Coordinates of C-alpha atoms in Angstrom, one line a residue:
X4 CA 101.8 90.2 67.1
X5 CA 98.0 90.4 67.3
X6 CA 96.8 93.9 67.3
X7 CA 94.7 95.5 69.8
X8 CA 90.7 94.2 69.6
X9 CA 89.3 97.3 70.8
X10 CA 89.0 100.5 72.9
X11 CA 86.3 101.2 74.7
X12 CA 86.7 104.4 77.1
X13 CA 84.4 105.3 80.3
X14 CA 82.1 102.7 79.1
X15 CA 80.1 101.1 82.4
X16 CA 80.8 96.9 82.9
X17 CA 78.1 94.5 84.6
X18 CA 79.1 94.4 88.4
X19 CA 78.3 91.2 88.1
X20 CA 81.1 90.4 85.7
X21 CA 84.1 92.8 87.0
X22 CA 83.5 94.4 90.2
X23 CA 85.0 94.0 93.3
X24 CA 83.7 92.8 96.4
X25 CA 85.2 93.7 99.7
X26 CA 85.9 90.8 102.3
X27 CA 86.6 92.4 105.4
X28 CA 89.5 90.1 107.2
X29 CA 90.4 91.8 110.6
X30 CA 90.2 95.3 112.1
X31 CA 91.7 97.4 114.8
X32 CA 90.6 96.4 118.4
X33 CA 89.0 98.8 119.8
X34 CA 86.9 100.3 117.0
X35 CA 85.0 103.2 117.4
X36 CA 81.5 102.7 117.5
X37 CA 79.2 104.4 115.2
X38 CA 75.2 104.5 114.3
X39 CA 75.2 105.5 110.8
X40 CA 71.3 106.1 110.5
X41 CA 69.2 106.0 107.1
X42 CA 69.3 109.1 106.1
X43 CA 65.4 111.0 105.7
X44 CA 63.6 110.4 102.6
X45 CA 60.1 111.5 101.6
X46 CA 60.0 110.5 98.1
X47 CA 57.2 108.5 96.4
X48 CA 60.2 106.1 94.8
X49 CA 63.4 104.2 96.4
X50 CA 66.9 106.0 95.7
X51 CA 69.4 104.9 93.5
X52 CA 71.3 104.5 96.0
X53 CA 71.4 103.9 99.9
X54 CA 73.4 106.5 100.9
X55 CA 73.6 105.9 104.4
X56 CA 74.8 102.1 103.7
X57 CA 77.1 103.1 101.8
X58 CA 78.9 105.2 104.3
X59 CA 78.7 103.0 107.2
X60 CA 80.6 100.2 105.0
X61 CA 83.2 103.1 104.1
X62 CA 83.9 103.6 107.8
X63 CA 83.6 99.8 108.5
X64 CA 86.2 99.1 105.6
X65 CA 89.0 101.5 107.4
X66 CA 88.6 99.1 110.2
X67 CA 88.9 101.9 112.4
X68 CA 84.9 102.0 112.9
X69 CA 82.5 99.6 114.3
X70 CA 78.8 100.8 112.5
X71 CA 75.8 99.8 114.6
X72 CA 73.4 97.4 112.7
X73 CA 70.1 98.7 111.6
X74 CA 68.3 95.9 113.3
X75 CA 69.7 97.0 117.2
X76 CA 69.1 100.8 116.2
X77 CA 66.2 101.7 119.2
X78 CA 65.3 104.7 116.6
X79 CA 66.0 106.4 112.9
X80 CA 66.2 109.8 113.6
X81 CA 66.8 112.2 110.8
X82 CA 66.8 116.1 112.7
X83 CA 68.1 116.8 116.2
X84 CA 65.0 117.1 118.2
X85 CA 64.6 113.7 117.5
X86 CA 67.9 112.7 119.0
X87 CA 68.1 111.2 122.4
X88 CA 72.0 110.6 123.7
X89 CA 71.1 108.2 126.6
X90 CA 69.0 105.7 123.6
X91 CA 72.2 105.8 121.8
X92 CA 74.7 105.6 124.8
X93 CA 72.8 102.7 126.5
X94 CA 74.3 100.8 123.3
X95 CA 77.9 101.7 123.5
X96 CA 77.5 104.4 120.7
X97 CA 80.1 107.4 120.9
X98 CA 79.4 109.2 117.7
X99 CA 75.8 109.2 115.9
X100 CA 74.9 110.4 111.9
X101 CA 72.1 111.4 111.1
X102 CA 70.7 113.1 107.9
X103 CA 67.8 114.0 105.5
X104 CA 67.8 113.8 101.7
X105 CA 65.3 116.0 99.8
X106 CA 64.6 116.1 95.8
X107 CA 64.5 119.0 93.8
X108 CA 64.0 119.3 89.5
X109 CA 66.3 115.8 89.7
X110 CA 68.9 117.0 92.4
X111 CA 69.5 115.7 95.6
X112 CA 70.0 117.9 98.7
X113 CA 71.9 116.1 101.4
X114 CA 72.1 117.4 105.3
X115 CA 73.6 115.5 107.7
X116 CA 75.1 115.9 111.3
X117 CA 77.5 114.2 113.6
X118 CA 76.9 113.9 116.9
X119 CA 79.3 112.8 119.9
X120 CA 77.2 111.0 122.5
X121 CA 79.5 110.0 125.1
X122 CA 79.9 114.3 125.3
X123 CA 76.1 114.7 123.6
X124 CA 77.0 117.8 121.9
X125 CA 77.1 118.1 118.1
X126 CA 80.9 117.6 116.1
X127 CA 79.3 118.8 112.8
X128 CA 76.5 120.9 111.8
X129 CA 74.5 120.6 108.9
X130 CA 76.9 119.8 106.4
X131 CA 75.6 120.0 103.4
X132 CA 76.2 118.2 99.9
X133 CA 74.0 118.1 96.5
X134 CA 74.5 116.3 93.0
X135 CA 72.3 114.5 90.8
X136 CA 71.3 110.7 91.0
X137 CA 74.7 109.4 89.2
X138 CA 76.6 111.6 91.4
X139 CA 74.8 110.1 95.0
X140 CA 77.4 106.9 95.9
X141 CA 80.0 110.7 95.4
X142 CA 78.1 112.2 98.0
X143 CA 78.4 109.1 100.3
X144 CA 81.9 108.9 99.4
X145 CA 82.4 112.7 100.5
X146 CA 80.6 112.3 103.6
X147 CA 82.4 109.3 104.6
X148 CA 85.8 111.5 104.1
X149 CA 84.6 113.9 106.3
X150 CA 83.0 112.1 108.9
X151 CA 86.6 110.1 108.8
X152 CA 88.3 113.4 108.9
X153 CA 86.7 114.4 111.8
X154 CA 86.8 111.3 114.1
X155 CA 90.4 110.6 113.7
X156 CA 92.4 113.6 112.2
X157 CA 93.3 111.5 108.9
X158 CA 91.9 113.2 105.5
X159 CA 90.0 110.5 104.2
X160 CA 90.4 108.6 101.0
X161 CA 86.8 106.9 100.0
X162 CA 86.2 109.4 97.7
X163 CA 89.4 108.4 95.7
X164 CA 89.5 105.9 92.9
X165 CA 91.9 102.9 91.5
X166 CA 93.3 101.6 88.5
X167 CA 93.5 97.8 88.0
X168 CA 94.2 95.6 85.5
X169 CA 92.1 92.1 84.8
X170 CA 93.0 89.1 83.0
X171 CA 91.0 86.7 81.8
X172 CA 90.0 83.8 79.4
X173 CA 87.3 84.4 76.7
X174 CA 85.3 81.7 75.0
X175 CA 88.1 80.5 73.0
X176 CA 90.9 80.6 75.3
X177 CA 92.6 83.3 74.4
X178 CA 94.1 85.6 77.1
X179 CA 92.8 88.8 77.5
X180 CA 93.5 92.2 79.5
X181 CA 91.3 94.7 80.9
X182 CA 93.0 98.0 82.4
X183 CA 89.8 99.3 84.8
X184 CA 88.8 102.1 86.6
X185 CA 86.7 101.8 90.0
X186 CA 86.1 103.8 92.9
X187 CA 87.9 102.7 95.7
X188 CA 85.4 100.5 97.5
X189 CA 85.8 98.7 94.0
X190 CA 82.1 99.9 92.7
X191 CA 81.4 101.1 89.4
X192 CA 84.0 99.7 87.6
X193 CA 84.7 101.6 84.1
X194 CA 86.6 99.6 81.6
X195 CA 89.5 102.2 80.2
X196 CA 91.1 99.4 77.7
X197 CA 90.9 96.0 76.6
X198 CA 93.4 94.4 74.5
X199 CA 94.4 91.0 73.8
X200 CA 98.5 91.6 74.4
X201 CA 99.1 92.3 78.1
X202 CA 98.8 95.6 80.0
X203 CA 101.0 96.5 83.0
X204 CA 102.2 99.2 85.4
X205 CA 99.2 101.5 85.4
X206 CA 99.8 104.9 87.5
X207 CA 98.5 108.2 87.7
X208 CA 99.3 111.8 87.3
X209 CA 98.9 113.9 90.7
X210 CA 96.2 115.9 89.6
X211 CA 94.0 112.4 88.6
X212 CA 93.6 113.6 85.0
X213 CA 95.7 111.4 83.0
X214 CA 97.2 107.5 83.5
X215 CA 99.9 106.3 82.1
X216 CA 100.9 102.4 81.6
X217 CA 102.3 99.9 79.8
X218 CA 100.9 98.2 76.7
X219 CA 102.0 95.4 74.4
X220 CA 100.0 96.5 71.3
X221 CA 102.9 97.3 69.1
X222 CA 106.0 94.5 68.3
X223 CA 107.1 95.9 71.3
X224 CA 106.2 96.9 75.0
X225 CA 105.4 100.9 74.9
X226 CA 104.4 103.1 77.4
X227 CA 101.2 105.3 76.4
X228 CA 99.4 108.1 78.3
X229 CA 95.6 108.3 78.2
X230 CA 93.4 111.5 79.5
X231 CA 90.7 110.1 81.2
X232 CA 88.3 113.3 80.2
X233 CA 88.8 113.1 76.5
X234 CA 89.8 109.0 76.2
X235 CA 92.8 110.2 74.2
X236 CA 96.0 107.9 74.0
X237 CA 99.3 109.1 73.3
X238 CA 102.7 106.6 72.6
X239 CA 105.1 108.0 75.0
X240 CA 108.1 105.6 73.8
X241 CA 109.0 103.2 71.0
X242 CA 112.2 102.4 71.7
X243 CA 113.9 98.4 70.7
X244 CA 113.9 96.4 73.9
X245 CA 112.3 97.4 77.7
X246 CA 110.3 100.2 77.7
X247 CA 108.5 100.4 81.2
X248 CA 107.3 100.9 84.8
X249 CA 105.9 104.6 84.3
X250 CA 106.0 107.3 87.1
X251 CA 104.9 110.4 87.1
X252 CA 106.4 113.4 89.4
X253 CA 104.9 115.1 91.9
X254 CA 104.4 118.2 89.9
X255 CA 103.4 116.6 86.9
X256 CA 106.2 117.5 84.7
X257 CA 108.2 114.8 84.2
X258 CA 107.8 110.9 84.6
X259 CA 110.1 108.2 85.4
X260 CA 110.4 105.0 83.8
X261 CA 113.1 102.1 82.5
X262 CA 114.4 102.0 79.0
X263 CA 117.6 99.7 77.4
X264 CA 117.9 101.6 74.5
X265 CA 121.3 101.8 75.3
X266 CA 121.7 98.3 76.1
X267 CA 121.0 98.3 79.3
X268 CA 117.9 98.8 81.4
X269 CA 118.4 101.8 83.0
X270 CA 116.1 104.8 84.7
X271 CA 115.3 107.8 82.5
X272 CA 113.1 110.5 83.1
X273 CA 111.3 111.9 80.5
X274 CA 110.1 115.6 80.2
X275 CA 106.2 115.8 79.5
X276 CA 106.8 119.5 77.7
X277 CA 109.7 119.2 75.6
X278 CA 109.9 115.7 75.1
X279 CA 113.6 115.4 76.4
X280 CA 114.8 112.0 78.3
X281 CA 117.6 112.5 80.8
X282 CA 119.0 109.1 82.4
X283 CA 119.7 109.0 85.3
X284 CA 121.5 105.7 86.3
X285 CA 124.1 104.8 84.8
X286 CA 125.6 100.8 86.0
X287 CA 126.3 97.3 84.6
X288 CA 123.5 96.2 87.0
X289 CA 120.0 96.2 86.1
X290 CA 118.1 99.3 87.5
X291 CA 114.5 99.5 87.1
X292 CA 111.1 99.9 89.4
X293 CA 111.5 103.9 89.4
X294 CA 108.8 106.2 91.7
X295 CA 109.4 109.4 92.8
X296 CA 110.7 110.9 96.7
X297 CA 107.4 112.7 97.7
X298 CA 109.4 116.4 97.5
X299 CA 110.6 115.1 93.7
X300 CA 114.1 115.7 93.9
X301 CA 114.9 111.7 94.1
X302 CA 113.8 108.6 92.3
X303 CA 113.7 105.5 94.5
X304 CA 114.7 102.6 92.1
X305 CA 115.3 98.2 92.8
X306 CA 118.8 97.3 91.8
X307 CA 120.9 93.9 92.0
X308 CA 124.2 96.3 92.0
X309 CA 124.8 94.9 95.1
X310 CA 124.2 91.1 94.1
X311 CA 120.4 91.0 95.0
X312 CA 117.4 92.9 94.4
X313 CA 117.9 95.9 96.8
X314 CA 115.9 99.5 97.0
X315 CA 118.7 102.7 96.0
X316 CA 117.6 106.3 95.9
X317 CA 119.4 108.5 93.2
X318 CA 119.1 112.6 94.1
X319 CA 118.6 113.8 90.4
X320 CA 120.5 117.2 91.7
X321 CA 123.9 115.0 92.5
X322 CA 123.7 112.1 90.4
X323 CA 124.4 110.5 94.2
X324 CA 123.0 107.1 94.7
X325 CA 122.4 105.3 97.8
X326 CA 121.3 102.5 99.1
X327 CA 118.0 102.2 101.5
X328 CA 117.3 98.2 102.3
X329 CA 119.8 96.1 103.9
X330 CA 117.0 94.3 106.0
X331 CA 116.6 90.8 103.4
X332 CA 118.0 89.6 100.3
X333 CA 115.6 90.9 98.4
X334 CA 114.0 94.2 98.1
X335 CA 111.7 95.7 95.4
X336 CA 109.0 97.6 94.4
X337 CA 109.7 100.7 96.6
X338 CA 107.2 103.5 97.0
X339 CA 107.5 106.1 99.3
X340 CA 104.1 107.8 101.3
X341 CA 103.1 110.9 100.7
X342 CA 104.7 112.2 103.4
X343 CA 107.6 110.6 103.2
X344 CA 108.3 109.3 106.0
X345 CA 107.7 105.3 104.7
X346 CA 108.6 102.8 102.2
X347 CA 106.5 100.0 101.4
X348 CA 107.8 97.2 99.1
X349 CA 107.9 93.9 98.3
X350 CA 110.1 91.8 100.5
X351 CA 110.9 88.4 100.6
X352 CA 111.3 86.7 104.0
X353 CA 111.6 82.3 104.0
X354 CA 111.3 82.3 100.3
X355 CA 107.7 84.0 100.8
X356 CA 107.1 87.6 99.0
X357 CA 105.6 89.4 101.6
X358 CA 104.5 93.2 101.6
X359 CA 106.9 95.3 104.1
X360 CA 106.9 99.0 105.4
X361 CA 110.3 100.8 106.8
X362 CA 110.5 103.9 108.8
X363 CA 112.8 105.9 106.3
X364 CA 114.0 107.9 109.6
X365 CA 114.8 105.0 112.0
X366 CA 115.4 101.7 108.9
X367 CA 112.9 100.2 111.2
X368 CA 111.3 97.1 108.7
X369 CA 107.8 95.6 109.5
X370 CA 106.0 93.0 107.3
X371 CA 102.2 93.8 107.0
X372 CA 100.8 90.8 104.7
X373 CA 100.9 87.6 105.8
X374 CA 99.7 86.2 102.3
X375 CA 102.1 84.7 99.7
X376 CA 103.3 86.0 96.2
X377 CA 102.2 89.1 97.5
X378 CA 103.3 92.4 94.5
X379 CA 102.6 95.7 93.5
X380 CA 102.2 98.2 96.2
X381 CA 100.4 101.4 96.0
X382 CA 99.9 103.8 98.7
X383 CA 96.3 105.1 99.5
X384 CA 97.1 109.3 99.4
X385 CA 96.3 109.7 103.1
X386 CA 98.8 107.1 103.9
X387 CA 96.6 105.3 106.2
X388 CA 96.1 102.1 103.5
X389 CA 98.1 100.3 101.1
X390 CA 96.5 97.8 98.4
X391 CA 98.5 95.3 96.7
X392 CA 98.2 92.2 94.7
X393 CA 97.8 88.7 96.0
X394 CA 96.4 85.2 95.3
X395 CA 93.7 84.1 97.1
X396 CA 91.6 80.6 96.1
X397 CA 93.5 80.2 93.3
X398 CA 93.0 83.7 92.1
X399 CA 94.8 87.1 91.5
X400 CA 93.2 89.4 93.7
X401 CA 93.6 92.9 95.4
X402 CA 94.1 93.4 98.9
X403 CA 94.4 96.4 101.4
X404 CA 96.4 96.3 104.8
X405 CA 96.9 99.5 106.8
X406 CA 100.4 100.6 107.5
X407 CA 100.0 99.6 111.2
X408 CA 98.9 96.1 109.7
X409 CA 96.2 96.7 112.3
X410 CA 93.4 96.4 109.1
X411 CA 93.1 93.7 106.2
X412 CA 90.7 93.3 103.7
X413 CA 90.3 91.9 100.5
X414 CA 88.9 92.9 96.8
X415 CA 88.3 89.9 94.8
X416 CA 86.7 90.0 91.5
X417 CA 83.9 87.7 90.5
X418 CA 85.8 87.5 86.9
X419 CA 89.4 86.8 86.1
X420 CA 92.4 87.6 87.7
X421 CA 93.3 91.3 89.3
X422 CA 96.6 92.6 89.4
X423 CA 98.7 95.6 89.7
X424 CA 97.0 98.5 91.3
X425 CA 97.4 102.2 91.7
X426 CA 95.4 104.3 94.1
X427 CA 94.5 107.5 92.8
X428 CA 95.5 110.8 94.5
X429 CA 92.5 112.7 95.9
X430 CA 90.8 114.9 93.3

């Protein structure tokens, strides 16, 4: 088997070769309408980065928020005297930011306010945020979360990031895979791995420190752990036949994956400290997909124990297994929100794969894609957003649907094909 070509950790791509573009496809509606205002600047040279833009396409991508253009904004304030609620209120505006940016020995200083206007009183006062000119698309991203926060109750997610994994054709044909690293609006893409044998199932720890996946660099599929901060790669399993679909607990300690070292694929779990795997199914029927009950006392696994492709939940306590889908033939991919109230999989309805959501309390189903060969969901870790994989023009892509299905959008990538997500938790 061809070795692995290289690894190149935290090292920046083109954006013109890998990242993604959002494509905004529908959004809730009745939107809430909000004048995102350039943000005060009084230096002699452009910013890196428009800070202000980027927020307004933050709130715009949650499809919860309707920004107001530039062009119909009657005036760019940046301080409150220079705020006048009937200007903004004659346009439909109900909340207003504004903000200033000042420079200092190569560190920005960022203050910004929220107004309501329909109640013309200020929401947030002089919030304030620095870093240096790398860190300013963080700031947005921070600002964003709390403007988000504050609007709607939700902790927002733009300041989280997402794994990936691209495939694509070089000059000579050959097949090769990129495991990436972007923030979650698909900017800055870092390329983590590249490797000419495929890379799958990438997930995180819950502290955002460490991924783990699935690579085909040995004679046989092995699951490896990388720390992000230091690049360094550890082989996790080398066992003969499957070893795969890595998930870590909610502590930390222990991760989840599918092994058939004993002849048949089975779920272990696999203690980070001492090094210990525990199985912990145990039937003639092919058990794999593992991911973790949000309070970590269950792994949520697919099965065909019952004929077809079904989602069971084993309480590692009991050993007790039981089954959660009965809505379908098939079932798979299960991953539970952070809460725990939901589980999003993969269902397939009229021979289509579609993305589905059920109410763990009530068994209540819902599909929320309406796209075909749709696979691999991950939960953003405010629960308001899912992304997924999909095909769109002929092309693996990532898309995002809210759990409501109210908001779509898609991430394309202007190179190769996308596939298999994981959304980071928030750091």
């Amino acid at each position: 088997m061809r070795k692995l070509v290289s690894l190149l950790l935290f090292c920046f791509v083109s954006a013109a070769q890998a990242q993604l573009t959002i494509e905004i496809t529908q959004g809730v509606d009745n939107p809430t309408r909000i004048a995102v205002v350039p943000m005060g600047w009084s230096g002699s040279q452009p910013l890196p980065e428009d800070v202000s833009r980027i927020i307004s396409s933050n709130l715009e991508r949650s499809g919860q928020f309707d920004p107001v253009p530039r062009t119909s904004m009657l005036s760019f304030p940046s301080f409150e005297a220079d705020v006048f609620y009937r200007d903004w209120r004659v346009m439909g505006t109900e909340f207003l930011l504004i903000g200033d940016i000042k420079e200092e020995a190569g560190r920005y200083y960022v203050t910004y306010h929220l107004y309501d206007i329909l109640a013309q009183r200020k929401v947030v006062s002089a919030g304030k945020v620095d870093g240096g000119a790398a860190q300013l698309r963080d700031i947005a991203h921070h600002i964003s979360d709390k403007v988000y926060e504050k609007i709607t109750g939700i902790r927002g997610a733009f300041a989280t990031q997402v794994l990936y994994v691209e495939a694509f054709q070089n000059t000579g044909s050959e097949d090769k895979f990129r495991l990436m690293l972007a923030d979650a609006d698909g900017a800055r893409p870092r390329q983590l791995l590249e490797s000419d044998q495929p890379l799958l199932s990438p997930t995180w720890s819950p502290d955002g420190r460490k991924v783990a996946y699935v690579s085909f660099e040995t004679t046989r599929p092995a699951i490896f752990m990388q720390d992000l901060a230091t690049g360094q790669r550890e082989q996790l399993t080398n066992f003969t036949g499957l070893n795969g679909a890595p998930s870590f607990s909610p502590d930390g300690t222990k991760m989840a994956m599918v092994l058939s070292k004993d002849g048949n694929p089975e779920v272990y779990t696999l203690d980070l400290n001492s090094r210990r795997f525990t199985r912990i199914t145990n039937h003639y029927a092919i058990d794999t997909e593992p991911s973790w009950t949000s309070d970590g006392k269950g792994v949520v696994f697919t099965s065909n124990r019952g004929g077809k492709p079904q989602i069971y939940k084993v309480t590692l306590a009991s050993g007790r297994v039981e089954r959660l889908t009965f809505d379908g033939e098939y079932n798979a991919r299960g991953r539970v929100s952070r809460d725990g109230k939901t589980l999003v999989m993969v269902h397939q309805r009229g021979g289509v794969f579609h993305i589905a959501a059920q109410d763990l309390t009530t068994g209540t189903l819902r599909i929320l894609t309406e796209t075909n060969l749709d696979e691999s969901p991950t939960i953003a870790p405010n629960g308001a957003m899912l992304l997924y994989a999909t095909r769109f023009g002929g092309k693996g892509i990532l898309a995002a649907v809210s759990l409501d299905a109210g908001t779509k959008y898609r991430l394309p990538s202007k190179q190769g094909d996308v596939r298999e997500p994981a959304w980071s938790p928030f750091f």
